[in-house]
Rosetta silent file (secondary structure, phi, psi, omega in degrees, C-alpha in Angstrom):
SEQUENCE: XXXXXXXXXXXXXXXXXXXXXXXXXXXXXXXXXXXXXXXXXXXXXXXXXXXXXXXXXXXXXXXXXXXXXXXXXXXXXXXXXXXXXXXXXXXXXXXXXXXXXXXXXXXXXXXXXXXXXXXXXXXXXXXXXXXXXXXXXXXXXXXXXXXXXXXXXXXXXXXXXXXXXXXX
SCORE:     score description
SCORE:     0.000 S_00000001
   1 L     0.000  169.114 -179.267   16.065   -0.018    9.621 S_00000001
   2 H   -65.471  -27.620 -179.191   12.796   -2.011    9.530 S_00000001
   3 H   -66.388  -51.482 -174.093   11.726    0.118    6.386 S_00000001
   4 H   -70.436  -34.614 -167.037   14.806   -0.751    4.315 S_00000001
   5 H   -71.092  -37.368 -173.250   14.828   -4.395    5.460 S_00000001
   6 L  -109.959   12.607 -176.032   11.336   -5.153    4.327 S_00000001
   7 E   -80.802  137.954  170.529   11.123   -2.857    1.168 S_00000001
   8 E  -142.600  144.584  177.327   10.625   -4.481   -2.300 S_00000001
   9 E  -139.621  149.858  170.066    9.755   -2.611   -5.506 S_00000001
  10 L   -80.480 -177.180  179.216    9.268   -3.921   -9.130 S_00000001
  11 L   -59.424  -46.768 -177.550   11.138   -2.417  -12.122 S_00000001
  12 L    80.719 -170.538 -164.011    8.408    0.171  -12.495 S_00000001
  13 L   -68.967  -30.286  179.998    7.790    2.491  -15.546 S_00000001
  14 L   -67.429  -32.591 -176.891   11.571    3.173  -15.979 S_00000001
  15 L  -119.760   -8.121 -178.590   12.492   -0.430  -17.034 S_00000001
  16 L  -131.256  132.490 -175.516    9.071   -2.013  -17.883 S_00000001
  17 L   -72.930   -8.584  179.912    6.588   -1.327  -20.543 S_00000001
  18 L   -87.682  -28.425 -173.179    3.687   -2.739  -18.452 S_00000001
  19 L   -63.532  150.470 -176.287    4.135   -0.480  -15.419 S_00000001
  20 L  -106.136  -27.664 -170.945    1.749    2.377  -14.911 S_00000001
  21 L  -126.736  164.523  170.054    3.982    4.192  -12.114 S_00000001
  22 L   -92.749  131.594 -170.889    7.689    4.643  -11.372 S_00000001
  23 L  -114.081  -36.218 -164.306    8.629    2.501   -8.440 S_00000001
  24 H   -76.910  -38.406  167.292   12.222    2.270   -7.732 S_00000001
  25 H   -73.358  -38.328  170.150   12.977    5.914   -6.911 S_00000001
  26 H   -44.929  -69.175 -170.421    9.504    6.167   -5.390 S_00000001
  27 H   -57.927  -42.101  166.612   10.268    3.354   -2.967 S_00000001
  28 H   -48.557  -60.032  170.609   13.544    4.922   -1.967 S_00000001
  29 H   -47.971  -47.884  177.318   11.962    8.146   -1.308 S_00000001
  30 H   -64.133  -46.869  168.626    9.198    6.574    0.624 S_00000001
  31 H   -43.134  -66.956 -176.252   11.571    4.595    2.756 S_00000001
  32 H   -50.129  -45.061  178.835   13.604    7.556    3.472 S_00000001
  33 H   -63.613  -43.188  175.327   10.564    9.613    4.450 S_00000001
  34 H   -59.376  -44.457 -174.008    9.351    6.818    6.822 S_00000001
  35 H   -63.669  -40.727 -177.788   12.678    6.472    8.567 S_00000001
  36 H   -71.245  -34.120  177.414   12.689   10.305    9.191 S_00000001
  37 H   -90.561  -24.969  176.363    9.156   10.420   10.393 S_00000001
  38 L  -125.449   64.902 -168.447    9.137    7.274   12.524 S_00000001
  39 L   -66.928  -29.330  179.789   12.657    6.881   13.778 S_00000001
  40 L   -85.781    7.374 -169.835   11.814    4.627   16.731 S_00000001
  41 L   -74.781  129.224 -174.012    9.681    2.104   14.679 S_00000001
  42 L  -124.003   -3.789 -177.067   11.073   -1.265   15.457 S_00000001
  43 L   -81.237  141.001 -177.193    8.343   -3.706   14.136 S_00000001
  44 L   -58.122  133.048 -176.341    9.336   -5.873   11.249 S_00000001
  45 L  -135.655  129.450  165.316    7.394   -4.316    8.204 S_00000001
  46 L   -99.247  106.436 -175.838    7.140   -5.671    4.653 S_00000001
  47 E  -118.773  108.806 -179.091    6.335   -2.651    2.492 S_00000001
  48 E  -107.231  141.770  179.762    6.041   -3.686   -1.284 S_00000001
  49 E  -117.736  135.944  171.403    5.499   -1.139   -4.192 S_00000001
  50 E  -137.984  153.228 -159.542    4.345   -2.707   -7.527 S_00000001
  51 L  -101.346   -5.079 -175.391    3.869   -0.342  -10.629 S_00000001
  52 L  -165.087  176.897 -174.796    0.699   -2.320  -12.153 S_00000001
  53 L   -78.002    2.752  179.250   -1.781   -5.000  -11.482 S_00000001
  54 L   -78.178  -18.726  172.332    0.640   -7.699  -12.653 S_00000001
  55 L    75.002   23.279  176.188    2.209   -7.564   -9.209 S_00000001
  56 L   -55.271  -27.317  179.365    5.841   -8.085   -9.833 S_00000001
  57 L   -88.158   -1.787  172.622    6.549   -6.214   -6.531 S_00000001
  58 L    57.018   56.057 -176.769    4.260   -8.688   -4.814 S_00000001
  59 H   -71.611  -23.646 -179.330    2.021   -6.153   -2.901 S_00000001
  60 H   -63.954  -21.807 -170.970   -0.323   -9.098   -2.195 S_00000001
  61 H  -113.341    9.086  176.721    2.029  -10.648    0.280 S_00000001
  62 L  -102.717  155.154  174.340    3.163   -7.523    2.232 S_00000001
  63 L   -49.383  -55.511  174.365    2.142   -6.078    5.548 S_00000001
  64 E  -130.675  119.433 -170.062    1.466   -2.931    3.399 S_00000001
  65 E  -123.907  136.861  174.321    1.424   -3.405   -0.322 S_00000001
  66 E  -121.504  142.600  179.064    0.746   -0.604   -2.801 S_00000001
  67 E  -116.967  127.839  175.935   -0.221   -0.926   -6.528 S_00000001
  68 E   -63.793  144.342 -179.967    0.369    1.833   -8.991 S_00000001
  69 E  -141.832  175.335  170.340   -2.553    3.612  -10.587 S_00000001
  70 E  -121.524  142.971  172.657   -3.135    6.848  -12.418 S_00000001
  71 E  -125.644  136.293  178.494   -5.694    9.482  -11.018 S_00000001
  72 E   -90.128  118.731 -177.750   -6.867   12.416  -13.040 S_00000001
  73 E  -121.982  114.828 -174.435   -6.403   15.637  -11.210 S_00000001
  74 L    42.694   40.356 -177.272   -7.434   18.851  -12.877 S_00000001
  75 L    88.168   -1.602 -171.610   -7.423   17.264  -16.132 S_00000001
  76 E  -124.731  146.566  175.398   -4.008   15.733  -15.902 S_00000001
  77 E   -80.017  126.393  175.376   -3.018   11.944  -15.057 S_00000001
  78 E  -121.555  148.416  174.513   -0.985   11.729  -11.891 S_00000001
  79 E   -62.692  132.378  177.649    0.820    8.696  -10.144 S_00000001
  80 E  -145.068  166.871 -179.484   -1.210    7.373   -7.452 S_00000001
  81 E  -138.692  154.418 -177.079   -1.186    3.905   -5.475 S_00000001
  82 E  -113.377  127.370 -172.336   -3.992    1.678   -4.194 S_00000001
  83 E   -96.930  135.507  167.108   -3.366   -0.003   -0.723 S_00000001
  84 E  -126.799  151.518 -174.239   -3.672   -3.430    0.448 S_00000001
  85 E  -135.195  152.277  170.307   -2.758   -4.697    4.046 S_00000001
  86 L    98.890    3.844 -171.149   -2.118   -7.863    5.956 S_00000001
  87 L   -78.380  164.151  175.326   -0.443  -10.145    3.519 S_00000001
  88 E  -173.125  161.127  170.229    2.314  -12.465    4.583 S_00000001
  89 L  -121.653  159.084  178.679    4.317  -15.659    3.629 S_00000001
  90 L   110.579 -151.151  179.852    5.493  -18.509    5.631 S_00000001
  91 L   -57.178  -42.444 -169.570    3.641  -20.274    8.602 S_00000001
  92 L  -114.291   47.071 -175.118    0.889  -17.732    8.765 S_00000001
  93 L   -57.727  149.647  172.657    0.723  -16.992    4.998 S_00000001
  94 E  -171.792  163.043  176.002   -2.259  -14.964    3.658 S_00000001
  95 L   -85.952  136.538  170.572   -3.218  -12.601    0.775 S_00000001
  96 L   -66.242  145.264  172.574   -3.335   -8.929    1.677 S_00000001
  97 E   -93.456  131.303  169.932   -6.781   -7.437    1.581 S_00000001
  98 E   -74.293  150.022 -172.018   -7.527   -4.406   -0.486 S_00000001
  99 E  -121.400    4.132  170.935   -9.172   -1.857    1.704 S_00000001
 100 E    78.413   38.921  171.111  -10.517    0.594   -0.900 S_00000001
 101 E  -124.074  137.955  172.763   -8.051    3.323   -0.358 S_00000001
 102 E  -142.853  151.212  178.758   -5.948    5.095   -2.906 S_00000001
 103 E  -152.864  160.709  176.759   -4.052    8.381   -2.937 S_00000001
 104 E   -52.236  158.103 -174.574   -1.733   10.439   -4.947 S_00000001
 105 H   -71.266  -29.961 -170.759    1.939    9.159   -4.760 S_00000001
 106 H   -80.793   -7.199  168.921    3.129   12.371   -2.987 S_00000001
 107 H   -93.134   -8.804 -179.558    0.512   11.546   -0.218 S_00000001
 108 H   -62.425  -42.708  176.274    1.616    7.980    0.483 S_00000001
 109 H   -54.461  -51.663  175.434    4.197    8.840    3.221 S_00000001
 110 H   -41.264  -50.736 -168.993    1.521   10.820    4.997 S_00000001
 111 H   -70.496  -49.684 -178.042   -0.934    8.087    4.765 S_00000001
 112 H   -62.801  -41.783  175.457    1.428    5.194    5.983 S_00000001
 113 H   -53.770  -45.721 -175.174    2.743    7.545    8.789 S_00000001
 114 H   -71.287  -51.825  179.695   -0.927    8.046   10.114 S_00000001
 115 H   -46.773  -55.148 -176.315   -1.454    4.210    9.800 S_00000001
 116 H   -74.368  -30.873  174.088    1.649    3.173   11.711 S_00000001
 117 H   -62.680  -46.372  176.836    1.257    5.901   14.386 S_00000001
 118 H   -51.723  -54.998  173.890   -2.262    4.405   14.952 S_00000001
 119 H   -47.023  -44.887 -177.999   -0.709    1.070   15.199 S_00000001
 120 H   -66.948  -36.442 -177.375    1.844    2.210   17.754 S_00000001
 121 H   -75.086  -33.442 -171.742   -0.828    3.980   19.808 S_00000001
 122 H  -110.669  -10.479 -171.147   -3.429    1.166   19.737 S_00000001
 123 L   -61.895  152.111 -172.594   -1.706   -2.065   19.479 S_00000001
 124 L   -95.150  169.011 -173.536   -2.291   -4.706   22.073 S_00000001
 125 L   -67.539  137.776 -178.379    0.739   -6.257   23.960 S_00000001
 126 L    71.410   -1.132 -176.171    2.516   -8.554   21.440 S_00000001
 127 L   -85.276  127.351 -172.513    0.335   -7.736   18.601 S_00000001
 128 L   -91.519  176.290 -170.331    2.022   -7.473   15.268 S_00000001
 129 H   -59.968  -49.207  179.936    0.959   -5.330   12.179 S_00000001
 130 H   -61.126  -25.079  177.956   -1.024   -8.232   10.580 S_00000001
 131 H   -81.080  -40.576 -173.134   -2.948   -9.066   13.710 S_00000001
 132 H   -67.062  -43.207 -176.284   -3.686   -5.121   14.225 S_00000001
 133 H   -67.342  -36.238 -179.262   -4.927   -4.993   10.562 S_00000001
 134 H   -60.784  -45.311 -175.020   -7.073   -8.190   11.088 S_00000001
 135 H   -67.409  -14.876 -176.724   -8.703   -6.691   14.194 S_00000001
 136 L  -112.680  150.438 -179.408   -9.805   -3.472   12.342 S_00000001
 137 L   -73.753  167.687  177.922  -12.431   -3.024    9.516 S_00000001
 138 H   -58.791  -54.959  174.165  -11.511   -1.635    6.115 S_00000001
 139 H   -37.119  -54.566 -172.236  -13.383    1.502    7.102 S_00000001
 140 H   -64.579  -41.736  179.521  -11.251    2.026   10.198 S_00000001
 141 H   -62.383  -35.185  171.860   -8.005    1.398    8.197 S_00000001
 142 H   -66.024  -36.582  176.402   -9.117    3.835    5.437 S_00000001
 143 H   -65.332  -41.014 -175.274   -9.781    6.362    8.052 S_00000001
 144 H   -68.063  -42.897 -176.372   -6.299    5.947    9.545 S_00000001
 145 H   -66.905  -40.978 -179.394   -4.742    6.260    6.041 S_00000001
 146 H   -70.469  -45.690 -171.554   -6.776    9.271    5.081 S_00000001
 147 L    87.701   15.588  168.918   -6.902   10.913    8.331 S_00000001
 148 L  -159.557  154.080  168.875  -10.800   11.255    8.019 S_00000001
 149 L   -55.826  117.751 -177.354  -13.720    8.865    7.100 S_00000001
 150 L  -130.219  156.505 -175.876  -13.821    8.363    3.479 S_00000001
 151 L   -76.012  157.665  172.210  -15.812    6.145    1.066 S_00000001
 152 L   -77.785  133.339  169.063  -14.153    3.155   -0.444 S_00000001
 153 L   -76.127  129.421  176.471  -12.371    3.460   -3.834 S_00000001
 154 L   -75.717  151.412 -177.264  -12.953    0.740   -6.196 S_00000001
 155 L   -84.378  136.011  171.214   -9.785   -1.129   -7.414 S_00000001
 156 L   -67.190  151.444  172.644   -9.664   -0.554  -11.299 S_00000001
 157 L   -70.839  158.895 -179.097  -10.008   -3.658  -13.380 S_00000001
 158 L   -64.608  148.680  169.223   -6.745   -5.132  -14.973 S_00000001
 159 L   -54.080  126.106  176.058   -6.317   -3.815  -18.492 S_00000001
 160 L    93.620   -9.889 -179.192   -8.136   -5.999  -21.050 S_00000001
 161 L  -106.547  131.444 -172.055  -10.509   -7.428  -18.397 S_00000001
 162 L   -94.500  115.792  176.476  -14.223   -6.991  -17.961 S_00000001
 163 L   -45.963  153.709 -175.818  -15.435   -6.608  -14.339 S_00000001
 164 L   -71.592  -26.538  176.853  -17.812   -9.292  -13.458 S_00000001
 165 L   -72.813  -12.315  174.896  -20.681   -6.757  -12.960 S_00000001
 166 L  -101.363  -18.155  174.604  -20.453   -5.864  -16.594 S_00000001
 167 L   -54.844  134.605 -179.159  -20.333   -9.226  -18.059 S_00000001
 168 L  -108.284    0.000    0.000  -23.519  -10.170  -19.833 S_00000001
């Protein structure tokens, strides 16, 4: 399937001391969910999952790349992912753009399904995912992922680094 063909995941917290989230079984579950939900999806898709900001899963060069985070819900930390879209290697290479959307891990399949259904419904003849993402604003893409208009989420700074706005 296009989901298995383009899926990449880093080692994740099961095998890596730097990882924030578990990625291997999560990626398998995510791909299986997308196959079940979008059985006729034919577009080539690079779906990369990385468990921390080090990006061993190379989420920056994927059509849809997600980076592991933690979100506090009811006083407990839970796995979550921050989304980037539109990356590619090769002739038309480019770095994926962060669009200011993150969600809990169990919400990721719903978010990606909404985004891909919008692509299927609104794409222009011959338009691939990367072109579709380039044609839409971050706000439009966040709305597709969330199913509603939401404010942008800030990407957490890498551990040990000070955001430019804080530097004195």
